[in-house]
Amino acid sequence: MINYNQTLACLKAKKLIPLEEQEQMKFVSWLRVKKIRHIHIANERMCSVVYKKKLKALGTYAGFPDLMIFLPNRTLFIEMKRSDKRLSRVSKEQNEWLEFLNLLDEGSAKVCYGADEAIEFVKENL
């Protein structure tokens, strides 16, 4: 018999699995402590159709990674997701951007499931 307390639904209901934004805030806090330059690409806006068209005309693209991290010899691109992979989905546009960015000589791109995985990715590239 399945124990409800061990199900994904229960963990979500009890908020025991951090949201993507919580994972990203934890990671950004670590970047700030380490004084690693970074920027969040805010392309997940909830806005009117008119404003979305304006953003597109200004150069916003669906699927571009959430964060750019600037290291001495390379730039990392990170698409943040929740630490539990069952709760996260990588879109077609996100995969296309990650593939393209990994073709660049001076860049590396990755989907990171949680702040800890993102921190490890940065440490591997320092």
Coordinates of C-alpha atoms in Angstrom, one line a residue:
M1 CA 0.0 0.0 0.0
I2 CA 1.2 3.5 -0.9
N3 CA 2.0 5.8 2.1
Y4 CA 0.6 9.2 1.2
N5 CA 3.3 10.9 3.4
Q6 CA 5.9 9.7 1.0
T7 CA 4.2 10.7 -2.2
L8 CA 5.1 13.7 -4.4
A9 CA 1.7 15.2 -3.9
C10 CA 2.2 15.2 -0.1
L11 CA 5.7 16.7 -0.4
K12 CA 4.4 19.5 -2.7
A13 CA 1.4 20.1 -0.4
K14 CA 3.7 20.5 2.6
K15 CA 6.0 22.7 0.6
L16 CA 9.0 20.4 1.3
I17 CA 10.3 20.8 -2.2
P18 CA 11.6 24.3 -2.9
L19 CA 10.2 26.2 -5.8
E20 CA 12.5 27.1 -8.8
E21 CA 12.7 30.7 -7.7
Q22 CA 13.7 29.7 -4.1
E23 CA 16.5 27.5 -5.5
Q24 CA 17.7 30.4 -7.7
M25 CA 17.7 32.8 -4.8
K26 CA 19.8 30.4 -2.8
F27 CA 22.2 30.1 -5.7
V28 CA 22.4 33.9 -6.3
S29 CA 23.1 34.4 -2.6
W30 CA 26.1 32.0 -2.9
L31 CA 27.3 33.9 -6.0
R32 CA 27.1 37.2 -4.2
V33 CA 29.1 35.8 -1.2
K34 CA 31.7 34.5 -3.6
K35 CA 31.7 37.9 -5.5
I36 CA 31.1 36.1 -8.8
R37 CA 29.5 38.4 -11.4
H38 CA 26.2 37.2 -12.7
I39 CA 22.9 38.4 -14.2
H40 CA 19.4 37.1 -14.2
I41 CA 17.7 37.1 -17.7
A42 CA 14.1 38.1 -16.8
N43 CA 12.2 36.6 -19.7
E44 CA 9.6 34.8 -17.7
R45 CA 7.3 37.8 -17.4
M46 CA 3.5 37.6 -17.0
C47 CA 2.4 40.5 -19.0
S48 CA 0.0 41.7 -21.7
V49 CA 0.2 40.6 -25.3
V50 CA 1.2 44.1 -26.4
Y51 CA 4.1 44.2 -23.9
K52 CA 5.2 40.7 -24.9
K53 CA 5.4 41.9 -28.5
K54 CA 7.4 44.9 -27.5
L55 CA 9.8 42.6 -25.5
K56 CA 10.2 40.4 -28.5
A57 CA 11.0 43.4 -30.7
L58 CA 13.6 44.4 -28.2
G59 CA 15.3 41.1 -28.4
T60 CA 13.8 38.8 -25.8
Y61 CA 13.7 35.1 -26.7
A62 CA 11.7 32.3 -25.2
G63 CA 13.9 29.6 -23.6
F64 CA 17.0 31.7 -23.0
P65 CA 18.7 30.5 -19.7
D66 CA 17.8 32.1 -16.4
L67 CA 21.3 33.1 -15.4
M68 CA 24.6 34.2 -17.0
I69 CA 27.7 33.7 -14.7
F70 CA 30.8 35.5 -15.7
L71 CA 34.0 33.7 -14.8
P72 CA 37.6 34.8 -15.8
N73 CA 37.8 32.6 -18.9
R74 CA 34.3 31.6 -19.7
T75 CA 30.6 32.4 -19.3
L76 CA 28.2 29.9 -17.9
F77 CA 24.6 29.8 -18.8
I78 CA 22.3 28.2 -16.3
E79 CA 18.7 27.2 -16.7
M80 CA 17.4 26.7 -13.1
K81 CA 14.9 24.0 -12.2
R82 CA 13.5 22.6 -9.0
S83 CA 15.7 20.0 -7.3
D84 CA 13.2 17.3 -7.9
K85 CA 13.4 16.5 -11.6
R86 CA 9.8 15.1 -11.5
L87 CA 8.6 18.7 -11.0
S88 CA 10.6 20.3 -13.8
R89 CA 10.3 20.2 -17.5
V90 CA 12.8 21.6 -20.0
S91 CA 11.1 23.2 -23.0
K92 CA 12.0 22.7 -26.6
E93 CA 13.2 26.3 -26.8
Q94 CA 15.3 25.9 -23.7
N95 CA 17.0 22.8 -25.1
E96 CA 17.6 24.6 -28.4
W97 CA 19.3 27.5 -26.6
L98 CA 21.4 25.1 -24.4
E99 CA 22.6 23.2 -27.5
F100 CA 23.5 26.5 -29.3
L101 CA 25.3 28.0 -26.3
N102 CA 27.4 24.8 -25.7
L103 CA 28.7 25.3 -29.3
L104 CA 30.5 28.5 -28.2
D105 CA 34.2 28.2 -27.4
E106 CA 34.0 30.4 -24.3
G107 CA 30.7 29.3 -22.9
S108 CA 29.1 26.3 -21.1
A109 CA 25.3 25.9 -20.7
K110 CA 23.5 23.5 -18.4
V111 CA 20.1 22.8 -16.8
C112 CA 20.8 22.7 -13.0
Y113 CA 18.3 20.9 -10.8
G114 CA 18.6 23.0 -7.6
A115 CA 21.0 25.4 -6.1
D116 CA 23.5 22.7 -5.1
E117 CA 23.9 21.4 -8.6
A118 CA 24.3 25.0 -9.9
I119 CA 27.0 25.7 -7.3
E120 CA 28.9 22.5 -8.3
F121 CA 28.7 23.5 -12.0
V122 CA 30.3 26.9 -11.2
K123 CA 33.0 25.3 -9.0
E124 CA 33.9 22.9 -11.8
N125 CA 34.5 25.8 -14.1
L126 CA 36.5 28.1 -11.8

